[in-house]
Short mmCIF file of C-alpha atoms in Angstrom, two decimals:
data_model
loop_
_atom_site.label_atom_id
_atom_site.label_comp_id
_atom_site.label_asym_id
_atom_site.label_seq_id
_atom_site.Cartn_x
_atom_site.Cartn_y
_atom_site.Cartn_z
CA MET A 1 0.40 53.63 14.04
CA THR A 2 2.98 53.01 16.83
CA GLN A 3 4.09 49.63 16.01
CA THR A 4 3.74 47.09 19.26
CA SER A 5 4.97 44.55 20.52
CA ASP A 6 5.47 41.06 20.25
CA SER A 7 6.04 40.37 23.87
CA HIS A 8 2.51 39.37 25.30
CA LEU A 9 2.75 36.66 23.14
CA SER A 10 4.34 33.39 23.80
CA GLY A 11 4.45 29.72 23.15
CA VAL A 12 4.61 29.05 19.66
CA ALA A 13 6.71 31.61 17.34
CA ILE A 14 4.62 34.60 16.82
CA TRP A 15 5.41 34.65 12.92
CA ARG A 16 4.04 30.68 12.54
CA ARG A 17 0.63 31.53 14.66
CA ILE A 18 -0.33 34.43 12.48
CA ALA A 19 0.11 32.28 9.61
CA ASP A 20 -2.01 29.88 11.11
CA ALA A 21 -4.36 32.00 11.35
CA VAL A 22 -3.95 33.34 7.70
CA ARG A 23 -4.80 29.16 6.95
CA LEU A 24 -7.30 29.00 9.12
CA ASP A 25 -9.03 31.85 7.37
CA ILE A 26 -8.27 30.00 3.74
CA VAL A 27 -9.40 27.02 4.54
CA GLY A 28 -12.37 28.30 6.64
CA GLY A 29 -14.26 30.25 3.49
CA LYS A 30 -13.34 33.11 5.07
CA LEU A 31 -10.83 34.02 1.78
CA ALA A 32 -11.02 32.51 -1.52
CA ARG A 33 -8.55 32.11 -4.41
CA GLY A 34 -7.88 35.25 -6.23
CA ASP A 35 -9.14 37.01 -2.73
CA LYS A 36 -6.51 40.21 -1.48
CA LEU A 37 -5.14 39.30 2.19
CA ALA A 38 -5.07 42.72 4.70
CA GLY A 39 -1.81 44.72 3.98
CA GLU A 40 0.94 44.45 6.91
CA MET A 41 -0.05 47.29 8.96
CA GLU A 42 -3.97 46.05 9.01
CA LEU A 43 -2.31 42.05 10.23
CA ALA A 44 0.26 43.76 12.85
CA GLU A 45 -2.09 45.52 14.41
CA ARG A 46 -4.80 42.53 14.46
CA PHE A 47 -2.18 40.25 15.94
CA GLY A 48 -1.35 42.71 18.48
CA ALA A 49 2.56 42.18 16.32
CA ASN A 50 5.06 44.32 14.37
CA ARG A 51 5.47 43.89 10.50
CA HIS A 52 8.82 42.31 10.53
CA THR A 53 7.19 38.80 12.01
CA VAL A 54 3.59 39.72 9.64
CA ARG A 55 5.89 39.55 6.63
CA ARG A 56 8.24 36.57 7.72
CA ALA A 57 4.75 34.83 8.26
CA LEU A 58 3.50 36.13 4.84
CA GLN A 59 7.20 35.07 3.31
CA ALA A 60 6.31 31.35 4.35
CA LEU A 61 2.98 31.24 3.07
CA ALA A 62 3.91 32.44 0.19
CA ALA A 63 6.71 29.73 -0.03
CA GLU A 64 4.22 26.92 0.17
CA GLY A 65 1.97 28.49 -2.27
CA VAL A 66 -0.42 28.92 -0.22
CA ILE A 67 -0.72 32.86 -1.42
CA ARG A 68 1.35 35.23 -4.10
CA THR A 69 2.86 38.20 -3.39
CA GLU A 70 2.35 41.13 -6.19
CA GLN A 71 5.05 44.01 -5.55
CA GLY A 72 3.41 46.76 -5.41
CA ARG A 73 -0.16 45.43 -5.12
CA GLY A 74 0.04 43.17 -1.87
CA SER A 75 -0.27 39.73 -1.58
CA PHE A 76 -3.37 37.53 -2.97
CA VAL A 77 -5.00 33.75 -1.40
CA ASP A 78 -3.00 31.54 -4.58
CA GLN A 79 -4.17 28.06 -2.72
CA ALA A 80 -4.40 25.55 -5.17
CA LYS A 81 -7.04 23.17 -4.90
CA ARG A 82 -6.30 20.42 -2.32
CA LEU A 83 -5.75 16.77 -3.24
CA SER A 84 -8.74 14.70 -1.53
CA TYR A 85 -7.53 11.13 0.13
CA ARG A 86 -10.46 9.02 1.24
CA ILE A 87 -9.89 6.73 4.39
CA GLY A 88 -12.99 3.59 4.49
CA LYS A 89 -12.98 0.03 5.37
CA ARG A 90 -10.57 -0.58 2.12
CA THR A 91 -7.73 2.09 2.75
CA ARG A 92 -5.51 2.43 -0.53
CA PHE A 93 -3.17 4.55 -1.58
CA SER A 94 -3.40 4.78 -5.40
CA GLU A 95 -7.25 3.86 -5.10
CA GLY A 96 -7.76 7.00 -2.06
CA LEU A 97 -6.06 9.32 -4.61
CA ALA A 98 -7.39 7.64 -8.07
CA GLY A 99 -7.89 10.59 -10.86
CA GLN A 100 -6.58 13.47 -9.24
CA ALA A 101 -2.50 12.66 -10.42
CA SER A 102 -0.75 11.77 -13.32
CA GLU A 103 1.66 9.81 -11.64
CA LEU A 104 1.63 8.32 -8.39
CA ARG A 105 4.66 6.68 -6.79
CA ARG A 106 6.29 5.94 -3.47
CA GLN A 107 9.82 6.33 -2.31
CA VAL A 108 10.80 3.62 0.03
CA LEU A 109 13.42 5.55 2.97
CA GLY A 110 13.54 2.81 4.89
CA THR A 111 13.38 -0.88 6.61
CA ARG A 112 14.36 -2.11 10.07
CA LEU A 113 14.03 -4.30 12.52
CA GLU A 114 13.32 -2.56 16.10
CA ASN A 115 11.18 -3.03 19.44
CA ALA A 116 7.51 -2.48 19.57
CA SER A 117 6.76 0.61 21.22
CA ALA A 118 4.01 0.29 23.64
CA SER A 119 1.41 2.64 21.49
CA VAL A 120 2.61 0.04 18.23
CA ALA A 121 2.67 -2.99 20.49
CA ALA A 122 -0.85 -2.25 21.46
CA ALA A 123 -2.25 -1.14 18.07
CA LEU A 124 -0.92 -4.78 16.89
CA GLY A 125 -1.94 -6.45 19.77
CA LEU A 126 1.72 -7.33 20.81
CA VAL A 127 3.61 -7.15 24.06
CA THR A 128 5.53 -3.91 24.11
CA GLY A 129 9.11 -4.61 22.96
CA ALA A 130 8.66 -7.44 20.70
CA LYS A 131 10.42 -7.38 17.11
CA VAL A 132 8.27 -5.33 14.75
CA THR A 133 9.57 -5.22 11.41
CA ARG A 134 9.19 -0.72 10.36
CA VAL A 135 8.77 1.01 6.88
CA ASP A 136 9.07 4.69 6.43
CA THR A 137 8.38 6.19 2.98
CA VAL A 138 7.59 9.64 1.18
CA SER A 139 5.02 9.47 -1.62
CA LEU A 140 4.47 11.79 -4.23
CA ALA A 141 1.51 12.90 -6.83
CA ASP A 142 2.97 13.68 -9.78
CA GLY A 143 6.61 14.69 -8.03
CA ARG A 144 5.67 16.38 -5.08
CA PRO A 145 6.01 14.85 -2.14
CA ILE A 146 1.97 14.57 -0.84
CA SER A 147 2.59 11.66 2.27
CA ARG A 148 5.54 11.09 4.83
CA ALA A 149 4.25 7.53 6.48
CA THR A 150 5.76 4.93 8.87
CA SER A 151 4.68 1.30 8.82
CA TRP A 152 5.14 -1.10 11.29
CA VAL A 153 3.58 -5.01 11.03
CA GLY A 154 5.05 -7.67 13.57
CA TYR A 155 7.87 -9.36 12.46
CA ARG A 156 6.88 -12.89 13.70
CA ASP A 157 4.00 -12.98 11.49
CA PHE A 158 5.73 -11.27 8.55
CA PRO A 159 9.31 -12.41 8.97
CA ASP A 160 10.24 -11.05 5.05
CA PHE A 161 7.64 -8.08 4.73
CA ALA A 162 10.55 -5.87 4.20
CA GLU A 163 12.46 -7.48 1.21
CA ARG A 164 8.95 -7.96 -0.48
CA PHE A 165 7.87 -4.38 0.27
CA ALA A 166 11.55 -3.24 -1.42
CA GLY A 167 9.99 -5.53 -4.62
CA GLU A 168 6.62 -4.35 -4.49
CA GLN A 169 6.53 -1.13 -2.98
CA SER A 170 2.50 -1.72 -2.40
CA THR A 171 1.19 -3.05 0.82
CA THR A 172 -1.69 -4.95 -0.55
CA ALA A 173 0.63 -6.71 -2.63
CA VAL A 174 2.77 -7.38 0.06
CA PHE A 175 0.25 -9.04 1.87
CA ARG A 176 -1.54 -11.08 -0.48
CA GLY A 177 2.10 -12.42 -1.36
CA LEU A 178 1.87 -13.72 2.74
CA GLY A 179 -1.20 -14.87 2.14
CA VAL A 180 -3.47 -12.28 3.58
CA ALA A 181 -6.18 -11.76 0.28
CA ASP A 182 -7.64 -9.11 2.00
CA TYR A 183 -7.54 -6.36 4.81
CA VAL A 184 -10.05 -3.52 6.09
CA ARG A 185 -8.79 -0.16 8.43
CA ALA A 186 -10.08 -1.37 11.69
CA SER A 187 -9.65 2.64 13.16
CA THR A 188 -8.40 6.10 12.32
CA ARG A 189 -7.65 8.87 14.24
CA ILE A 190 -6.86 12.17 13.04
CA SER A 191 -4.90 14.80 14.27
CA ALA A 192 -2.88 18.44 13.21
CA ARG A 193 0.44 19.54 14.23
CA HIS A 194 3.31 21.59 13.16
CA ALA A 195 5.73 20.18 10.81
CA ASP A 196 9.45 18.85 12.37
CA ALA A 197 12.41 19.47 10.89
CA GLU A 198 12.31 16.09 8.94
CA GLU A 199 9.36 16.36 7.67
CA THR A 200 9.81 20.04 6.30
CA ALA A 201 12.01 18.83 4.12
CA LEU A 202 10.92 15.61 2.72
CA LEU A 203 7.86 17.31 2.16
CA LYS A 204 9.32 20.13 1.29
CA LEU A 205 7.77 22.27 3.35
CA ALA A 206 8.42 26.07 4.80
CA PRO A 207 8.98 26.18 8.50
CA GLY A 208 6.03 26.31 10.16
CA ALA A 209 4.14 23.84 8.21
CA ILE A 210 0.68 22.94 8.90
CA LEU A 211 0.93 18.37 8.82
CA LEU A 212 -3.07 16.05 9.05
CA VAL A 213 -1.63 13.11 10.55
CA SER A 214 -3.84 10.35 10.01
CA GLU A 215 -3.36 7.56 12.85
CA GLY A 216 -4.91 4.01 11.71
CA VAL A 217 -4.94 0.13 12.15
CA ASP A 218 -5.60 -2.41 9.30
CA ALA A 219 -7.01 -5.47 10.30
CA ASP A 220 -7.83 -9.19 8.23
CA VAL A 221 -10.85 -10.32 7.82
CA ASN A 222 -10.99 -12.10 10.92
CA GLY A 223 -10.24 -9.06 13.11
CA ARG A 224 -6.84 -9.47 13.66
CA PRO A 225 -4.46 -6.33 13.58
CA ILE A 226 -2.20 -6.69 11.26
CA LEU A 227 -0.95 -3.25 10.35
CA TYR A 228 -0.83 -0.17 12.28
CA GLY A 229 1.17 2.95 10.27
CA LEU A 230 1.00 6.92 10.81
CA SER A 231 0.85 9.10 8.10
CA ARG A 232 1.87 12.80 7.64
CA PHE A 233 0.16 15.07 5.19
CA PRO A 234 0.36 18.74 4.78
CA ALA A 235 -2.77 20.62 5.25
CA ASP A 236 -2.12 22.69 2.60
CA LEU A 237 -2.06 20.46 -0.18
CA MET A 238 -4.44 17.29 1.12
CA GLU A 239 -7.49 16.85 2.73
CA LEU A 240 -8.67 13.85 4.59
CA VAL A 241 -12.39 12.26 3.13
CA VAL A 242 -13.70 9.90 5.80
#
């Protein structure tokens, strides 16, 4: 077969687009665990790409554990069952993953005081530029990173949130200590995108990996927004159940 050119494809790197298409075949049920993928030449023809580009896409999927390649036999789906994270009225990290991992823990990457952006201010009912506390974390299940999260709370209402979180590492426990006995999920918005360089490194992903992004607002029992958060989950490891 004459190798085709990649020149007619543009935008997102071609190998990433090929990897994404294979992922969708797996997630959508066209391919199951153990199924053999089409060969490099067949995939090259399907996507109008050269074999080198196809090979790079397969190498990325293999690095993420989505597929395995056996010398002389080809590539096979090797995706382990994804963890299910439940998003409901009371969304809590440990409860959302209960029974799916032997060990769940959260690592604090850092905290800082900053001026609220327009989006953070709108979510928390503040004016743009108001002081907010930002907390960055990575959550792990059995030692494997499964979430990169950033949360913001109003500094005026919770001035020592960062210090308390560093000790507790539990949002629920911190709020309880600050007089918020209970809080609920007011809204959730879910989207998907490619991981950036920092997320790729922190979550130990291959370049081009897809993230599920959950944008949520938590409110106290009176409906007052108290926390705005962005959580990023590797799509090959996690599924979000609303």
